[in-house]
mmCIF file of C-alpha atoms in Angstrom:
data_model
loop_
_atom_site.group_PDB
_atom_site.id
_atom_site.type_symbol
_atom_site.label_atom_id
_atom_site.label_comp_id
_atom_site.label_asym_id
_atom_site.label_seq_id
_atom_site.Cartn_x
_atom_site.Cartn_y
_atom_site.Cartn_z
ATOM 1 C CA UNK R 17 64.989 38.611 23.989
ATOM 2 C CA UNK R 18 62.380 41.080 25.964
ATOM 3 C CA UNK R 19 59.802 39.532 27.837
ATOM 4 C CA UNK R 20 56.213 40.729 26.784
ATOM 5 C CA UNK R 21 54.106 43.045 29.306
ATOM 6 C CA UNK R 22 52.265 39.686 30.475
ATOM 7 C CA UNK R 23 55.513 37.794 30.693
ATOM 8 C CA UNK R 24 56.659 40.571 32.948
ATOM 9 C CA UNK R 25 53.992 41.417 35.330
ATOM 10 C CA UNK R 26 54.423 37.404 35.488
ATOM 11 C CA UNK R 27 58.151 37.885 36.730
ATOM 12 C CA UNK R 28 58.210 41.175 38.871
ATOM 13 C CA UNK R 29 57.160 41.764 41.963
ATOM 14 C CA UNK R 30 56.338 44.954 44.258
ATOM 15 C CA UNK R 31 58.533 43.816 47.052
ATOM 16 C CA UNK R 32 61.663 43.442 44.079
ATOM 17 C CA UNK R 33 60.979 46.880 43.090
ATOM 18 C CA UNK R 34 61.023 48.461 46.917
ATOM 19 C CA UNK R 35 64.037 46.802 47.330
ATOM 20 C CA UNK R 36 65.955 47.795 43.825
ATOM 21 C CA UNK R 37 64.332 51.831 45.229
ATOM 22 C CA UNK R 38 66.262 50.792 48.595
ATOM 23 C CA UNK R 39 69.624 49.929 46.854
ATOM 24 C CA UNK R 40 69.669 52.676 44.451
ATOM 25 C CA UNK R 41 69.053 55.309 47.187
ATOM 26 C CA UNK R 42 71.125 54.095 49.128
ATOM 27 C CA UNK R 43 74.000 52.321 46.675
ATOM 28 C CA UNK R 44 74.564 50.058 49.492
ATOM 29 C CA UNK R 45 73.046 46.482 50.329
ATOM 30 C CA UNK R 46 73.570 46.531 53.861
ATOM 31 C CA UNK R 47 71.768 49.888 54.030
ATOM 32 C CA UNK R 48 68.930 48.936 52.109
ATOM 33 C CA UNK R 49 68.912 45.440 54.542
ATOM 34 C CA UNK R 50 68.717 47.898 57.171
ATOM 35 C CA UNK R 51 66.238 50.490 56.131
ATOM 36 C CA UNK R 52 64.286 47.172 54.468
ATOM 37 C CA UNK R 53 64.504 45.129 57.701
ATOM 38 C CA UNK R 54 66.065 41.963 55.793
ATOM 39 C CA UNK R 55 69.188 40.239 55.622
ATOM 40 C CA UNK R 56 71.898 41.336 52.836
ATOM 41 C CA UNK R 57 71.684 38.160 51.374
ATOM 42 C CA UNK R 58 67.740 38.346 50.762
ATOM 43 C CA UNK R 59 68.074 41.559 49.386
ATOM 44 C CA UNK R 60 70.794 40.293 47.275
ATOM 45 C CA UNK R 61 68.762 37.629 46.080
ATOM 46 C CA UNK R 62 65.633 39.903 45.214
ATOM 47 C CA UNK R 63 67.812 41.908 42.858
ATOM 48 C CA UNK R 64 69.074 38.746 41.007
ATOM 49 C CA UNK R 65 65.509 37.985 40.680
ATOM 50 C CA UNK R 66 64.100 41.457 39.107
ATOM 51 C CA UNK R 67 67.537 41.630 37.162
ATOM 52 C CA UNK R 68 66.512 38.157 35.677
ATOM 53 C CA UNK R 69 63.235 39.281 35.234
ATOM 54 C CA UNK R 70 64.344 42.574 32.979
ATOM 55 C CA UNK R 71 67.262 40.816 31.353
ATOM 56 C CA UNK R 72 69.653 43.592 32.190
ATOM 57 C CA UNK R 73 71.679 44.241 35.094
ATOM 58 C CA UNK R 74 70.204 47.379 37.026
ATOM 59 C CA UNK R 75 73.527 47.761 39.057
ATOM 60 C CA UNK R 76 77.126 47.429 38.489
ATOM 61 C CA UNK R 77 80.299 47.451 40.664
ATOM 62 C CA UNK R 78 83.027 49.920 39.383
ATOM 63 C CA UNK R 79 86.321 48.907 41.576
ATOM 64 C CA UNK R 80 84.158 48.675 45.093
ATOM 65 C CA UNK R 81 81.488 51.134 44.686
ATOM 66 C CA UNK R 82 78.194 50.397 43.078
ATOM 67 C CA UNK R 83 76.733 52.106 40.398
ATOM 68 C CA UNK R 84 72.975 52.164 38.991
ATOM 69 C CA UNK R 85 73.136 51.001 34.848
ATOM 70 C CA UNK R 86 71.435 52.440 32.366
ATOM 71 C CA UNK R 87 68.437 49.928 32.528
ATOM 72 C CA UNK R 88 68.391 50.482 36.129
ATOM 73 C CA UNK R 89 68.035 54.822 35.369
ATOM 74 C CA UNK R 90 64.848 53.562 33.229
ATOM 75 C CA UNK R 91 63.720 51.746 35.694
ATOM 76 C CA UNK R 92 64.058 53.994 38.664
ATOM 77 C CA UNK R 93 61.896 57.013 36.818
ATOM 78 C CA UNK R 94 59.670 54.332 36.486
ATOM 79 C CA UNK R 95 59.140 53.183 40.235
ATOM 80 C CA UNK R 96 59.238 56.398 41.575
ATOM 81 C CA UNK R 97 56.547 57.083 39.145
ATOM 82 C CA UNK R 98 54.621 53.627 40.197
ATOM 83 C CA UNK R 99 54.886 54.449 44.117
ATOM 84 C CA UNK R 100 53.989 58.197 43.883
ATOM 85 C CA UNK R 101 51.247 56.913 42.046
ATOM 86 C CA UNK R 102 50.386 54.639 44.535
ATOM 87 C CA UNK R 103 51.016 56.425 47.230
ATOM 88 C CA UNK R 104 48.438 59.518 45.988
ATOM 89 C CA UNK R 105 46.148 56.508 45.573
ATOM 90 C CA UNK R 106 46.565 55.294 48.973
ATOM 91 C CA UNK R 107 45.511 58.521 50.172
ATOM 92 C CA UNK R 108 42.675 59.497 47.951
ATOM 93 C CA UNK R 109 41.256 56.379 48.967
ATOM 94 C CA UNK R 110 41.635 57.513 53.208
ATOM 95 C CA UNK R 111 39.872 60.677 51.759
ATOM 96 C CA UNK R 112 36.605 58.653 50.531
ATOM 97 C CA UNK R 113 36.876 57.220 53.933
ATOM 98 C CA UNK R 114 36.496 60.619 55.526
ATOM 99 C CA UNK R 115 40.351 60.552 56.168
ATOM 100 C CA UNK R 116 43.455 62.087 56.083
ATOM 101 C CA UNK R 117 46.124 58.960 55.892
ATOM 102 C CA UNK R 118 49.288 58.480 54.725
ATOM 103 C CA UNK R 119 53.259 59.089 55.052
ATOM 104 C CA UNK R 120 54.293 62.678 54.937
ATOM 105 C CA UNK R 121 58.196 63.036 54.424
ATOM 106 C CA UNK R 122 59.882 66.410 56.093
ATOM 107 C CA UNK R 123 62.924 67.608 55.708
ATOM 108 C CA UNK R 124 64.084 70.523 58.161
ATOM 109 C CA UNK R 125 67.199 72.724 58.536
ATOM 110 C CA UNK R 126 69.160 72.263 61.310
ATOM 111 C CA UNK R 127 67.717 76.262 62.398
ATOM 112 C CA UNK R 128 64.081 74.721 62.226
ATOM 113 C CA UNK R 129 64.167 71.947 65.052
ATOM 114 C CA UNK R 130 63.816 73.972 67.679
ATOM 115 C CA UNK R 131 59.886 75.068 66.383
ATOM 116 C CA UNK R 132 58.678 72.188 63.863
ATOM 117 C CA UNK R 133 58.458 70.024 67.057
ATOM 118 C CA UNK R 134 55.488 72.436 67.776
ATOM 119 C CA UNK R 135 53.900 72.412 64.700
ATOM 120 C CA UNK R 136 53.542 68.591 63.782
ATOM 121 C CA UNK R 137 52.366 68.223 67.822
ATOM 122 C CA UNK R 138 49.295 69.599 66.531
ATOM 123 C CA UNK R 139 49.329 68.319 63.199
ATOM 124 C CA UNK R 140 49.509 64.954 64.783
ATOM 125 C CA UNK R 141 46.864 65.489 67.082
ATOM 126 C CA UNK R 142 44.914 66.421 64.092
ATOM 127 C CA UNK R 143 45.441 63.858 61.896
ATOM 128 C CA UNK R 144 46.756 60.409 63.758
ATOM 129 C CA UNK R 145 46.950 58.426 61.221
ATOM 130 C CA UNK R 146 49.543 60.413 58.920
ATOM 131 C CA UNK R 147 53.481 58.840 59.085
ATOM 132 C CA UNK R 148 55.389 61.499 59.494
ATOM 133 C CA UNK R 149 59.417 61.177 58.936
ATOM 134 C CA UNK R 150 62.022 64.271 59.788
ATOM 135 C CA UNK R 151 65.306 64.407 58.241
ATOM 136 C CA UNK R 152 67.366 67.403 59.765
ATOM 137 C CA UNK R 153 69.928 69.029 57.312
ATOM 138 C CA UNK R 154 71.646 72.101 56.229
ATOM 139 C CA UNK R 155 70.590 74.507 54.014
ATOM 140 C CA UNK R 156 72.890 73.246 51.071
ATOM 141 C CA UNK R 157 71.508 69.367 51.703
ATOM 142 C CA UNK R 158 67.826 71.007 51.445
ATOM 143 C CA UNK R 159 68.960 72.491 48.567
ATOM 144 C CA UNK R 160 69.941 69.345 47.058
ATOM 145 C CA UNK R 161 66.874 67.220 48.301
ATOM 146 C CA UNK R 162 64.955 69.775 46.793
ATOM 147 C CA UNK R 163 66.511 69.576 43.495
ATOM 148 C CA UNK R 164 66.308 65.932 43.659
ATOM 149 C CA UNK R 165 62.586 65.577 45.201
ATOM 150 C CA UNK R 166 63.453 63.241 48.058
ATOM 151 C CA UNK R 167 61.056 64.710 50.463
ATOM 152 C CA UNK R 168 57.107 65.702 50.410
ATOM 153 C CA UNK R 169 58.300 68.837 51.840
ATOM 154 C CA UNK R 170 61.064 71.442 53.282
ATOM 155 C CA UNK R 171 61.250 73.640 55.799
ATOM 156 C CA UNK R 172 63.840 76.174 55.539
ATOM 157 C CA UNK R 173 64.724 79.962 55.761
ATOM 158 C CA UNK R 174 66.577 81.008 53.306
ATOM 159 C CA UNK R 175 64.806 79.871 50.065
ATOM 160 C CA UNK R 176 67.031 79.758 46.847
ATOM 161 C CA UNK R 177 65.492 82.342 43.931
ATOM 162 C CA UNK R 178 66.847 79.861 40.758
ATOM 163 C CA UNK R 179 64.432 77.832 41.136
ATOM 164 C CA UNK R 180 60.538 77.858 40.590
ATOM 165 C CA UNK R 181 59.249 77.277 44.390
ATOM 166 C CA UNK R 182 55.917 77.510 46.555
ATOM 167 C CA UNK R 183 56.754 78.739 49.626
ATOM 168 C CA UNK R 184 54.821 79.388 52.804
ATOM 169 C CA UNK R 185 55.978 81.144 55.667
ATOM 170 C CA UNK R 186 54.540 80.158 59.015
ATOM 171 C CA UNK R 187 57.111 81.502 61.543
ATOM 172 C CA UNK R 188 59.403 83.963 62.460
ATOM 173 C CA UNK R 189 62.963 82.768 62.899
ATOM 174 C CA UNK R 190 64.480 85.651 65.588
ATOM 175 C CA UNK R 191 68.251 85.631 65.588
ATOM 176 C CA UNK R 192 69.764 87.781 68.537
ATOM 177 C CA UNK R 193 73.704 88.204 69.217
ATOM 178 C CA UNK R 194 74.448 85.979 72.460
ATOM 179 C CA UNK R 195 77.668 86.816 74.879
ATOM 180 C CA UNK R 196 78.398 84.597 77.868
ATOM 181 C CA UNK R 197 76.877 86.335 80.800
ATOM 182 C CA UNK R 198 80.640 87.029 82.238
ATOM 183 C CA UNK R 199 82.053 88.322 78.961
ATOM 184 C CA UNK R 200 83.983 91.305 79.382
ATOM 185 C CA UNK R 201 82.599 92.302 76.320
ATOM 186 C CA UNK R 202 79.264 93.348 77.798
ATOM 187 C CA UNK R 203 81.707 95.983 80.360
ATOM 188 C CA UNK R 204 81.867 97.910 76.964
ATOM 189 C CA UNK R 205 80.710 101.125 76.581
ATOM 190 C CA UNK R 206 78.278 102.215 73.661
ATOM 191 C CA UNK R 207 79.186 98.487 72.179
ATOM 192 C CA UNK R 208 78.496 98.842 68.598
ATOM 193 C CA UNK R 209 77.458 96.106 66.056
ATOM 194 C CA UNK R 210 80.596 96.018 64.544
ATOM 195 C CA UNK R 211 82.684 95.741 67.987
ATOM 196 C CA UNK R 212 80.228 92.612 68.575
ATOM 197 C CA UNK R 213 81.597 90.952 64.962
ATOM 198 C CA UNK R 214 85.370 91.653 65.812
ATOM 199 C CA UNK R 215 84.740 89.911 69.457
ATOM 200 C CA UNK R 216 85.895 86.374 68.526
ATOM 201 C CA UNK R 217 83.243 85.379 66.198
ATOM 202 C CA UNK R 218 81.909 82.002 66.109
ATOM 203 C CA UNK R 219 80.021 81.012 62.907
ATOM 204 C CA UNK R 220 78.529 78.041 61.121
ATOM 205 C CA UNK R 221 80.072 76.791 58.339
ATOM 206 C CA UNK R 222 79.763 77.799 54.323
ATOM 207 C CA UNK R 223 76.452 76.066 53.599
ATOM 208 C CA UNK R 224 74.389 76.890 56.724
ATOM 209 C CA UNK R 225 71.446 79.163 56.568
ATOM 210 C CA UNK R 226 72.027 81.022 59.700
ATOM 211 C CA UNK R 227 75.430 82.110 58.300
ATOM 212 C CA UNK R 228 74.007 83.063 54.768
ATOM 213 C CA UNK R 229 71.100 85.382 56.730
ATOM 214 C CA UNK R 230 73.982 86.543 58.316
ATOM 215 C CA UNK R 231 76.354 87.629 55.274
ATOM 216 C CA UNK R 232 73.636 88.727 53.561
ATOM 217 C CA UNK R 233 72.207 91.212 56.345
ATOM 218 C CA UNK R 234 75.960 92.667 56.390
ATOM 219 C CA UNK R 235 76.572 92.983 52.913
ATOM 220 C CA UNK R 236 73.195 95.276 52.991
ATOM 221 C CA UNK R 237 74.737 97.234 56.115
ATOM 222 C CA UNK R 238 78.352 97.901 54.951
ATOM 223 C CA UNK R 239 79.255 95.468 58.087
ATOM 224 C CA UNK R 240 82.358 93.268 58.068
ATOM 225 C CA UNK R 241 82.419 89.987 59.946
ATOM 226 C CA UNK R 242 85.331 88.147 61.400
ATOM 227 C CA UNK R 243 85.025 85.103 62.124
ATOM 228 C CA UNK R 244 87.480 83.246 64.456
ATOM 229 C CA UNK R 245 85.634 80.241 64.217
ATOM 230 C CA UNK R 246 83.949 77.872 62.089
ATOM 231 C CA UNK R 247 81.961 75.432 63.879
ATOM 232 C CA UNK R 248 79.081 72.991 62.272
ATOM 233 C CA UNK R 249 75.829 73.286 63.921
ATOM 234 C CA UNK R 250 74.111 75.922 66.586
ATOM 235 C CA UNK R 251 74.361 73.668 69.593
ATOM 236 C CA UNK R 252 78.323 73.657 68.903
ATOM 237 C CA UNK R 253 78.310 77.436 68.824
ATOM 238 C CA UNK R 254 75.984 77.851 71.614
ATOM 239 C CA UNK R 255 78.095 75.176 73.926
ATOM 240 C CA UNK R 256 80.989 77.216 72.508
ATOM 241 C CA UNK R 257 79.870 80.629 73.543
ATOM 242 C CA UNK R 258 79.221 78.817 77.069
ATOM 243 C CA UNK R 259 82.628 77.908 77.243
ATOM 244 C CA UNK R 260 84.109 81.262 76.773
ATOM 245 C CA UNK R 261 85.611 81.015 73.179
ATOM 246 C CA UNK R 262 83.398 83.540 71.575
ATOM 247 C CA UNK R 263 80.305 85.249 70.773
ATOM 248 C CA UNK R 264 77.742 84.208 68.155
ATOM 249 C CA UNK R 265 73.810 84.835 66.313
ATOM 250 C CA UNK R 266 71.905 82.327 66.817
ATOM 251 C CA UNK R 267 67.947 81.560 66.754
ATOM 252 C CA UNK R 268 66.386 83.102 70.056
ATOM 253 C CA UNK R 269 64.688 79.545 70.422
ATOM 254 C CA UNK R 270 68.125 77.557 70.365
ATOM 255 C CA UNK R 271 69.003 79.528 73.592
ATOM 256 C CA UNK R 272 65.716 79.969 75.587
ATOM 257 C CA UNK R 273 66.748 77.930 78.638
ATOM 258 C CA UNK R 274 70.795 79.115 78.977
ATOM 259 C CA UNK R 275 69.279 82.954 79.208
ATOM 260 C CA UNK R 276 66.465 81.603 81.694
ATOM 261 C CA UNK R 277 69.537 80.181 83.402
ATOM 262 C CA UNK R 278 71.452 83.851 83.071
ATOM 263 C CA UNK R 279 74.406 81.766 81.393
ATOM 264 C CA UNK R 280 74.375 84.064 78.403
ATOM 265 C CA UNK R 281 73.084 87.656 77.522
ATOM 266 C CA UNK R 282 71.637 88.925 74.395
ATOM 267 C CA UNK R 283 73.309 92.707 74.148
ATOM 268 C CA UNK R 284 71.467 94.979 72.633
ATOM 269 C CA UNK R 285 72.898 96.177 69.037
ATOM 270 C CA UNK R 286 72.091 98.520 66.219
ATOM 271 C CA UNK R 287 70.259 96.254 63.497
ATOM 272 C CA UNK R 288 68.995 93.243 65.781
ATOM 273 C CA UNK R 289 67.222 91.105 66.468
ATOM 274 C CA UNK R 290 66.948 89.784 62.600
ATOM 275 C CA UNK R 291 63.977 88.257 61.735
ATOM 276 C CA UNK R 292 63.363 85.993 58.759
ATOM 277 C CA UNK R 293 61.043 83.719 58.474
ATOM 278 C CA UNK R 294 60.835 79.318 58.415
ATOM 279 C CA UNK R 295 58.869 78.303 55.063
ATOM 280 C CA UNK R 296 57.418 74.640 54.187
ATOM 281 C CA UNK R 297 58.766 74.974 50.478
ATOM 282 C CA UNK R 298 58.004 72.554 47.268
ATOM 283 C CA UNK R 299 58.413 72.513 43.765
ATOM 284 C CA UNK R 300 55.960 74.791 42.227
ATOM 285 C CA UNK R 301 55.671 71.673 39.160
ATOM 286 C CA UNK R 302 54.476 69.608 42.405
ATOM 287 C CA UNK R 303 50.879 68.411 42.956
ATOM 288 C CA UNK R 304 50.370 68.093 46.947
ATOM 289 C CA UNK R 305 49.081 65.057 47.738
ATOM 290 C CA UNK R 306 46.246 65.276 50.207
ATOM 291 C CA UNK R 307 48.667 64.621 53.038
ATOM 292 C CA UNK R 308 50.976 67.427 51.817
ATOM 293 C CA UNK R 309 48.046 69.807 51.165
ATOM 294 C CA UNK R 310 46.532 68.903 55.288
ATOM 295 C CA UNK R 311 49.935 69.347 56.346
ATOM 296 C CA UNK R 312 50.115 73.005 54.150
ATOM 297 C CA UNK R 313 46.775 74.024 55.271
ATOM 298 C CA UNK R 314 47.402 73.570 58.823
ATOM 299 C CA UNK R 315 50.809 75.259 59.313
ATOM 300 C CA UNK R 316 48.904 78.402 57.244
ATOM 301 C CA UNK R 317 45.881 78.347 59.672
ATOM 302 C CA UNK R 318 48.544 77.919 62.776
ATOM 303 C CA UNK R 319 51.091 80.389 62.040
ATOM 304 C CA UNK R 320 49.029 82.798 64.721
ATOM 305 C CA UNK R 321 48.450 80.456 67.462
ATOM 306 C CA UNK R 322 52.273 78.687 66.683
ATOM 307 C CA UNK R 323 54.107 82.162 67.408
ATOM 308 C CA UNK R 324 52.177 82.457 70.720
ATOM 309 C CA UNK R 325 53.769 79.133 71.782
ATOM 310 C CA UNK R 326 57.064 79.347 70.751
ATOM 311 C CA UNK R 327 57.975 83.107 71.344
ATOM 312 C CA UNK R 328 54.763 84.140 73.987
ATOM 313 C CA UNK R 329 55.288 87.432 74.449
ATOM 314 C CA UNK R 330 57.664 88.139 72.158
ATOM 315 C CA UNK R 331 55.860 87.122 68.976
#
């Protein structure tokens, strides 16, 4: 028999639903102990509790691997609902104080750590009291967390055109072809673009934005690439350009210090460098909270001073 509204603000509690949010991100106990900072057991024990509460089971195990119900689809709409809610309040509250206060979520591909370090130092400094949390990912993840809202915000390159998106750019991402200093390759004469691609290519994986800037540049330029390699981030294809198994593009900022160091060269080539641009992206349906609008307002009023920094001359 269902409980009445009294009966169940009576039964529930806030801490029940932050830990059901915990397990159904996560499908895991033990990661939602972690992330939670409890034992398995308690958080075991406060989903009996809000399952007794709603009468219904909100998760189910199918063989080993735990599923959300039904009831517990209802009732995660709901509590993300609840805690957005909260969490806007939370902040407009800070604002009546005279401040900006709050958690601000980020999520970053992997291209994008070398310069949002830069721009949350000063976003810190200019608002202390915001949480900030970074997730690093590739472009397909950020794809996915977009479509599935787990973040305030992203900061990628290459935004997707399905979707209905604000974007803002606020720097340039410079990608420049990179040779090991002692590459024979460079003892070429008149080295064209396309000699560069046939010279042992390393590449990121299917997925990455770097690559995708990449194939899509060619494609507009009649240019074939051949990869030799596939490797998973830039730091693998930098350390493997270092090691003599290839060449690569990658960001200028990824390999500041190794060409301060004259380990590697950028060549100069027909077409580069590229230059697209980093963007904090949302859902256009999304309301910024005042965190997310601080956070939007600096990077647009920074993007000047920001290029200086990272690139100095160059920018």
């Amino acid at each position: 028999m269902p409980y009445s509204l009294n009966q169940l603000l009576n039964r529930l509690s806030f801490r029940q639903l932050q830990v059901f949010k915990a397990v159904a991100h996560h499908l895991n106990y033990s990661r939602a102990a972690e992330e939670l900072g409890l034992t398995q057991p308690a958080v075991s024990a406060q989903v009996r509790q809000l399952e007794q509460a709603l009468g219904q089971p909100v998760f189910e195990y199918v063989g080993k691997k735990l599923y959300v119900t039904a009831a517990g689809e209802q009732l995660s709409r709901t509590v993300d609902t609840m805690f957005t809610d909260l969490e806007r309040l939370q902040m407009q509250l800070a604002e009546l104080d005279g401040q900006v206060r709050g958690e601000l979520r980020l999520a970053a591909v992997s291209t994008a750590q070398y310069s949002v370090p830069y721009l949350l130092e000063s976003f810190l400094e200019a608002y202390p009291q915001v949480d900030v949390s970074l997730t690093i990912v590739n472009r397909a993840q950020a794809v996915e967390r977009l479509n599935t809202n787990q973040d305030h915000l992203v900061i990628m390159g290459m935004v997707p055109e399905s979707r209905s998106l604000n974007t803002l750019p606020f720097l340039d991402n410079i990608m420049v072809p990179v040779v090991r200093s002692d590459d024979p390759l460079l003892q070429k004469k008149n080295l064209s673009t396309q000699d560069f691609f046939n010279a042992r290519l390393l590449m990121r994986e299917s997925g990455s934005g770097t690559r995708h800037a990449l194939e899509v540049w060619c494609a507009q330029n009649r240019l074939k690439l051949v990869p030799r390699l596939e490797l998973g981030s830039n730091v693998a294809i930098k350390h493997g350009i270092l090691a003599g198994l290839g060449v690569g593009v990658l960001p200028r900022l990824s390999v500041t210090a190794e060409i301060q160091l004259g380990q590697v060269t950028i060549p100069e080539l027909e077409g580069f460098p590229l230059r697209r641009s980093w963007c904090v992206v949302y859902p256009s349906s999304k309301y910024p909270t005042p965190v997310m609008q601080a956070f939007l307002d600096h990077a647009r009023r920074s993007t000047r001073e920001l290029a200086q920094r990272v690139y100095g001359d160059e920018a």
